[in-house]
Coordinates of C-alpha atoms and ligand atoms in Angstrom, one line a residue:
M122 CA -0.1 -0.3 0.2
T123 CA 1.0 3.5 -0.3
E124 CA 2.0 5.5 2.9
T125 CA -0.2 7.9 4.4
P126 CA 1.6 11.3 4.4
N127 CA 3.5 11.9 7.5
L128 CA 3.1 8.7 8.7
P129 CA 6.1 6.2 7.5
I130 CA 5.0 2.4 7.6
V131 CA 7.9 -0.2 8.1
R132 CA 7.6 -3.5 8.3
T133 CA 10.6 -4.8 9.0
V134 CA 12.8 -5.2 12.4
A135 CA 15.7 -3.4 10.7
A136 CA 13.9 -0.8 9.1
L137 CA 11.9 0.2 12.4
R138 CA 15.7 0.0 14.4
A139 CA 16.6 2.5 12.1
H140 CA 13.7 5.0 13.5
T141 CA 14.4 4.3 16.6
R142 CA 18.1 4.0 16.6
L143 CA 17.8 8.0 15.5
W144 CA 15.3 8.8 18.0
R145 CA 17.4 7.2 21.2
E146 CA 20.7 9.1 19.7
R147 CA 18.6 12.2 19.9
G148 CA 17.9 12.1 23.4
E149 CA 14.1 11.0 22.7
T150 CA 12.0 8.9 24.9
I151 CA 9.8 5.9 22.8
A152 CA 6.1 5.3 23.8
L153 CA 5.1 1.6 22.1
V154 CA 1.1 0.6 21.5
P155 CA 1.3 -2.9 20.2
T156 CA -2.5 -3.6 18.5
M157 CA -4.0 -6.1 16.0
G158 CA -5.4 -3.5 13.8
A159 CA -9.2 -2.7 12.7
L160 CA -8.5 0.5 15.1
H161 CA -11.2 2.3 17.3
E162 CA -11.3 4.6 19.7
G163 CA -10.5 2.1 23.1
H164 CA -7.1 1.9 20.5
L165 CA -6.8 5.5 20.0
S166 CA -6.9 6.6 23.1
L167 CA -3.6 4.5 23.7
V168 CA -1.8 6.5 21.3
R169 CA -2.8 9.8 22.8
M170 CA -1.1 8.3 26.4
A171 CA 1.5 7.2 24.3
R172 CA 1.7 10.7 23.2
V173 CA 1.8 12.2 26.5
Q174 CA 4.3 9.7 28.1
A175 CA 6.9 10.0 25.5
D176 CA 8.7 12.4 22.7
R177 CA 8.1 9.2 19.8
V178 CA 5.2 7.0 19.4
V179 CA 5.4 3.5 17.7
A180 CA 1.9 1.5 16.6
S181 CA 2.3 -2.3 15.9
I182 CA -0.1 -3.7 14.1
F183 CA 0.3 -7.8 13.8
V184 CA -2.8 -9.6 14.0
N185 CA -0.6 -12.8 15.8
P186 CA -1.6 -16.3 14.5
K187 CA -0.1 -17.7 18.0
Q188 CA -2.6 -16.1 20.4
F189 CA -5.7 -17.9 18.4
G190 CA -7.0 -21.1 19.2
P191 CA -7.5 -23.7 16.5
K192 CA -10.9 -23.0 16.4
E193 CA -10.9 -19.4 17.0
D194 CA -11.0 -16.7 14.4
F195 CA -7.6 -15.9 13.3
A196 CA -8.8 -15.8 9.4
A197 CA -12.1 -13.7 10.1
Y198 CA -10.3 -11.5 12.5
P199 CA -11.4 -7.9 10.4
R200 CA -8.0 -6.4 8.6
D201 CA -7.8 -2.7 7.4
E202 CA -4.7 -1.6 7.2
R203 CA -5.3 1.5 5.1
T204 CA -7.9 3.0 7.6
D205 CA -5.4 1.9 10.4
A206 CA -2.9 4.1 9.2
D207 CA -5.3 7.2 9.2
L208 CA -6.2 7.1 12.2
L209 CA -2.8 6.9 13.5
A210 CA -1.9 9.3 11.1
G211 CA -4.8 12.0 12.6
E212 CA -3.2 11.0 16.5
R213 CA 0.3 12.3 15.3
C214 CA 1.4 8.7 15.5
D215 CA 5.7 8.8 14.4
L216 CA 5.8 5.3 12.9
M217 CA 3.4 2.1 12.0
Y218 CA 5.4 -1.1 12.5
A219 CA 3.3 -3.5 10.5
P220 CA 5.6 -6.2 10.4
D221 CA 5.5 -9.1 8.0
P222 CA 5.1 -12.3 9.5
A223 CA 8.3 -13.7 8.7
E224 CA 9.8 -10.5 11.0
I225 CA 8.2 -12.1 13.8
Y226 CA 8.5 -16.1 13.3
P227 CA 10.9 -16.6 10.6
P228 CA 11.4 -20.3 9.8
G229 CA 12.8 -22.3 12.6
F230 CA 11.4 -20.2 15.2
S231 CA 11.0 -22.1 18.3
T232 CA 10.6 -20.3 21.8
T233 CA 7.6 -19.4 23.9
V234 CA 7.7 -17.3 26.3
S235 CA 5.1 -19.0 29.1
I236 CA 3.8 -17.3 32.3
G237 CA 3.5 -19.1 35.6
A238 CA 0.0 -18.7 37.4
L239 CA -1.6 -15.6 36.2
A240 CA -2.3 -17.2 32.9
Q241 CA -4.0 -20.3 33.9
V242 CA -7.1 -18.8 35.4
M243 CA -9.9 -16.8 33.2
D244 CA -9.0 -16.1 29.8
G245 CA -5.8 -18.4 30.3
A246 CA -8.3 -21.3 31.4
A247 CA -11.1 -20.7 28.9
R248 CA -8.3 -20.3 25.6
P249 CA -5.5 -22.9 26.2
G250 CA -2.2 -21.3 24.3
H251 CA -3.6 -18.1 24.2
F252 CA -1.6 -16.0 26.7
D253 CA 1.4 -18.0 25.6
G254 CA 1.1 -16.8 22.2
V255 CA 0.4 -13.3 23.5
A256 CA 3.3 -13.5 25.7
T257 CA 6.0 -14.1 23.1
V258 CA 4.8 -12.0 20.2
V259 CA 4.7 -8.9 22.9
T260 CA 8.4 -9.8 24.3
K261 CA 9.1 -10.0 20.7
L262 CA 7.3 -6.3 19.7
L263 CA 8.9 -5.1 23.0
T264 CA 12.6 -5.9 22.4
Q265 CA 12.4 -5.3 18.8
C266 CA 11.1 -1.5 19.3
A267 CA 13.1 -1.2 22.9
P268 CA 10.4 1.6 24.0
N269 CA 10.6 3.5 27.4
V270 CA 7.1 2.8 27.9
A271 CA 4.0 0.7 26.5
I272 CA 0.5 1.0 26.5
F273 CA -1.7 -1.8 26.9
G274 CA -5.5 -1.3 27.8
E275 CA -7.5 -2.2 30.6
K276 CA -9.9 -3.8 28.9
D277 CA -7.6 -6.6 28.3
Y278 CA -6.8 -6.5 31.9
Q279 CA -5.7 -10.0 32.7
Q280 CA -3.0 -9.4 29.7
L281 CA -1.8 -6.4 31.2
L282 CA -0.8 -8.1 34.5
V283 CA 0.9 -11.2 32.1
I284 CA 2.8 -8.8 30.9
R285 CA 3.8 -6.3 33.6
R286 CA 4.9 -9.8 35.0
L287 CA 7.4 -10.9 31.9
I288 CA 8.9 -7.3 31.6
K289 CA 9.8 -8.1 35.5
D290 CA 10.7 -11.5 35.2
L291 CA 12.7 -11.4 32.1
D292 CA 14.3 -7.8 33.3
L293 CA 13.5 -5.3 30.6
Q294 CA 13.6 -1.9 31.0
I295 CA 10.2 -0.9 30.1
E296 CA 7.2 0.9 31.8
A297 CA 3.9 -0.5 30.9
L298 CA 1.1 1.3 31.5
G299 CA -2.3 1.0 31.6
A300 CA -5.2 3.0 30.2
P301 CA -9.2 2.8 31.3
I302 CA -11.5 1.0 28.9
V303 CA -13.4 3.1 26.2
R304 CA -16.6 2.4 26.1
A305 CA -19.8 2.9 23.4
P306 CA -22.5 5.4 24.8
D307 CA -24.5 2.3 26.4
G308 CA -21.5 0.7 28.0
L309 CA -20.0 -2.0 25.8
A310 CA -16.4 -1.7 25.9
L311 CA -15.3 -1.1 22.1
S312 CA -13.7 -4.3 20.7
S313 CA -12.4 -4.9 16.9
R314 CA -14.8 -8.2 17.9
N315 CA -17.6 -6.1 18.3
A316 CA -18.1 -5.8 14.7
Y317 CA -18.8 -10.0 14.6
L318 CA -22.5 -8.8 16.4
S319 CA -25.7 -8.6 14.4
P320 CA -27.8 -6.1 15.5
A321 CA -29.7 -8.0 17.9
E322 CA -26.6 -9.2 19.5
R323 CA -25.2 -6.0 19.5
Q324 CA -28.5 -5.0 21.7
I325 CA -28.2 -7.8 24.2
A326 CA -24.2 -7.0 24.3
A327 CA -25.2 -3.6 26.4
T328 CA -26.5 -5.8 29.3
L329 CA -23.0 -7.6 29.7
P330 CA -21.6 -3.7 31.2
M331 CA -24.9 -3.4 33.0
V332 CA -24.6 -6.6 34.8
L333 CA -21.1 -6.1 36.0
N334 CA -22.1 -2.9 37.3
E335 CA -25.3 -4.2 39.1
A336 CA -22.8 -6.7 41.0
A337 CA -20.0 -4.4 41.6
R338 CA -23.3 -2.6 43.4
S339 CA -24.3 -5.3 45.0
L340 CA -20.6 -6.4 46.2
T341 CA -20.3 -2.3 47.7
G342 CA -23.8 -3.0 49.6
G343 CA -22.4 -6.6 51.2
R344 CA -23.7 -9.4 49.3
T345 CA -21.1 -12.3 49.2
V346 CA -19.0 -12.8 46.4
A347 CA -20.4 -16.5 45.6
E348 CA -23.9 -15.4 45.7
T349 CA -22.7 -12.3 43.6
E350 CA -21.0 -14.2 41.1
S351 CA -23.9 -16.8 40.2
L352 CA -26.8 -14.0 40.2
A353 CA -24.5 -12.2 37.5
R354 CA -23.9 -15.4 35.5
A355 CA -27.8 -16.1 35.8
A356 CA -28.5 -12.4 34.6
L357 CA -25.9 -12.9 31.3
S358 CA -28.0 -16.4 30.8
A359 CA -31.6 -14.8 30.9
S360 CA -30.3 -11.4 28.8
G361 CA -29.5 -13.9 26.0
F362 CA -25.6 -15.1 26.2
Q363 CA -25.6 -18.5 25.2
K364 CA -22.5 -19.2 27.3
V365 CA -21.0 -17.5 30.1
D366 CA -17.1 -18.8 30.1
Y367 CA -16.7 -17.3 33.6
V368 CA -18.1 -14.6 36.7
E369 CA -15.3 -13.7 39.1
V370 CA -14.4 -11.2 42.2
R371 CA -10.3 -11.6 42.1
G372 CA -7.3 -9.5 42.8
A373 CA -6.5 -6.0 41.1
D374 CA -2.5 -7.4 41.4
D375 CA -2.2 -11.1 41.4
L376 CA -6.2 -12.0 40.4
S377 CA -6.3 -14.2 43.2
R378 CA -9.5 -15.2 44.1
L379 CA -11.6 -13.3 46.6
G380 CA -14.3 -14.4 48.2
P381 CA -17.1 -17.1 48.8
G382 CA -17.7 -14.3 51.3
P383 CA -18.2 -10.6 51.1
L384 CA -15.7 -8.3 49.6
T385 CA -13.1 -7.2 52.5
G386 CA -11.1 -4.9 50.4
P387 CA -10.7 -3.6 46.5
G388 CA -11.0 -6.1 43.9
R389 CA -12.0 -6.6 40.2
L390 CA -14.9 -8.1 38.4
F391 CA -14.0 -10.0 35.2
A392 CA -16.6 -11.5 33.0
A393 CA -16.5 -13.4 29.8
A394 CA -19.6 -14.7 28.0
W395 CA -20.6 -16.0 24.3
L396 CA -23.4 -14.3 21.6
G397 CA -23.0 -16.5 18.8
K398 CA -20.2 -16.9 17.7
T399 CA -18.3 -14.3 19.4
R400 CA -16.7 -13.8 22.9
L401 CA -16.8 -10.8 24.7
I402 CA -15.0 -9.9 27.7
D403 CA -15.1 -6.9 30.3
N404 CA -14.0 -6.0 33.7
L405 CA -14.3 -3.3 36.4
A406 CA -13.0 -2.2 39.5
V407 CA -15.0 -3.2 42.9
Ligands
LIG164 P1 -6.0 -5.6 20.3 O1 -5.9 -5.0 18.9 O2 -7.5 -5.6 20.6 O3 -5.1 -6.3 20.6 O4 -5.9 -4.3 21.1 C1 -4.4 -3.7 21.3 C2 -5.1 -3.0 22.6 O5 -6.0 -2.0 23.0 C3 -4.7 -3.8 23.8 O6 -3.8 -3.2 25.1 C4 -6.1 -3.6 24.2 O7 -6.4 -3.7 26.0 C5 -6.2 -2.2 24.2 N1 -7.7 -1.9 23.8 C6 -9.0 -2.6 23.6 N2 -9.8 -2.2 23.0 C7 -10.3 -1.2 24.1 C8 -11.0 -0.6 24.4 N3 -12.5 -0.8 24.3 N4 -10.7 0.4 25.9 C9 -9.3 0.6 26.1 N5 -8.0 -0.1 25.3 C10 -8.6 -1.1 24.8

């Protein structure tokens, strides 16, 4: 594709490093925003946070095959590089890194970054291998770009903690910052996968944040964690979600299980549920 004015697009590690080396030589700091493209306001909020955090902003776009299960939506995942480039240019992003797959997984590639307990629960349990794929690709992107900071959305809260863990464990000198969830006016968290929803499913989808908000209120009101989780599950099923993968209250830093009694300190409420072929996730602080 032709380049968007003012937004260079690079597809190789060598070209990426040619830019970042120059910036570092000038003493400029770098923020990286890793994405899988099909950009929306949620992604753009990360780019804006990156703009504030560093002198230079790199956004990566790579639909990572290793984080999709064999029966998941890798082939169908929305891709629109032209629109993504225009949106990034509009946010004064300095560089778009859209690596050729062979730059990430060259022939013979055989290393997996595997995180322990944090990656075994919730999405880790529901999507075997998912966080190995995420941790492996994010480690590559972080080492290729070597930013000062990297920005991730709290929409994927468990992913944010997994990435903080790997940064710490691998001694990467990078700060991982979390950005608040950007929502549609009816409360649904923005997601590239919302494009899969039929109009009827889109209406039902808005009950997910409503159910979580109601559950948060009842936890604050003293209802037990166990009862709140099971009422929220039932409410999601009654709203039309065909399958609820989990509704769980966990510690915000280590994802330790809270409850079954009333909440005694701050935590985070997480849910994942299916509408037809679309899996939605959401979370909020409690
Ligand atoms: P994805 O392209 O879905 O892999 O997401 C790339 C980054 O954008 C991740 O750090 C996500 O957590 C973040 N993100 C996605 N949706 C939202 C949202 N609605 N609000 C905030 N961040 C988001």
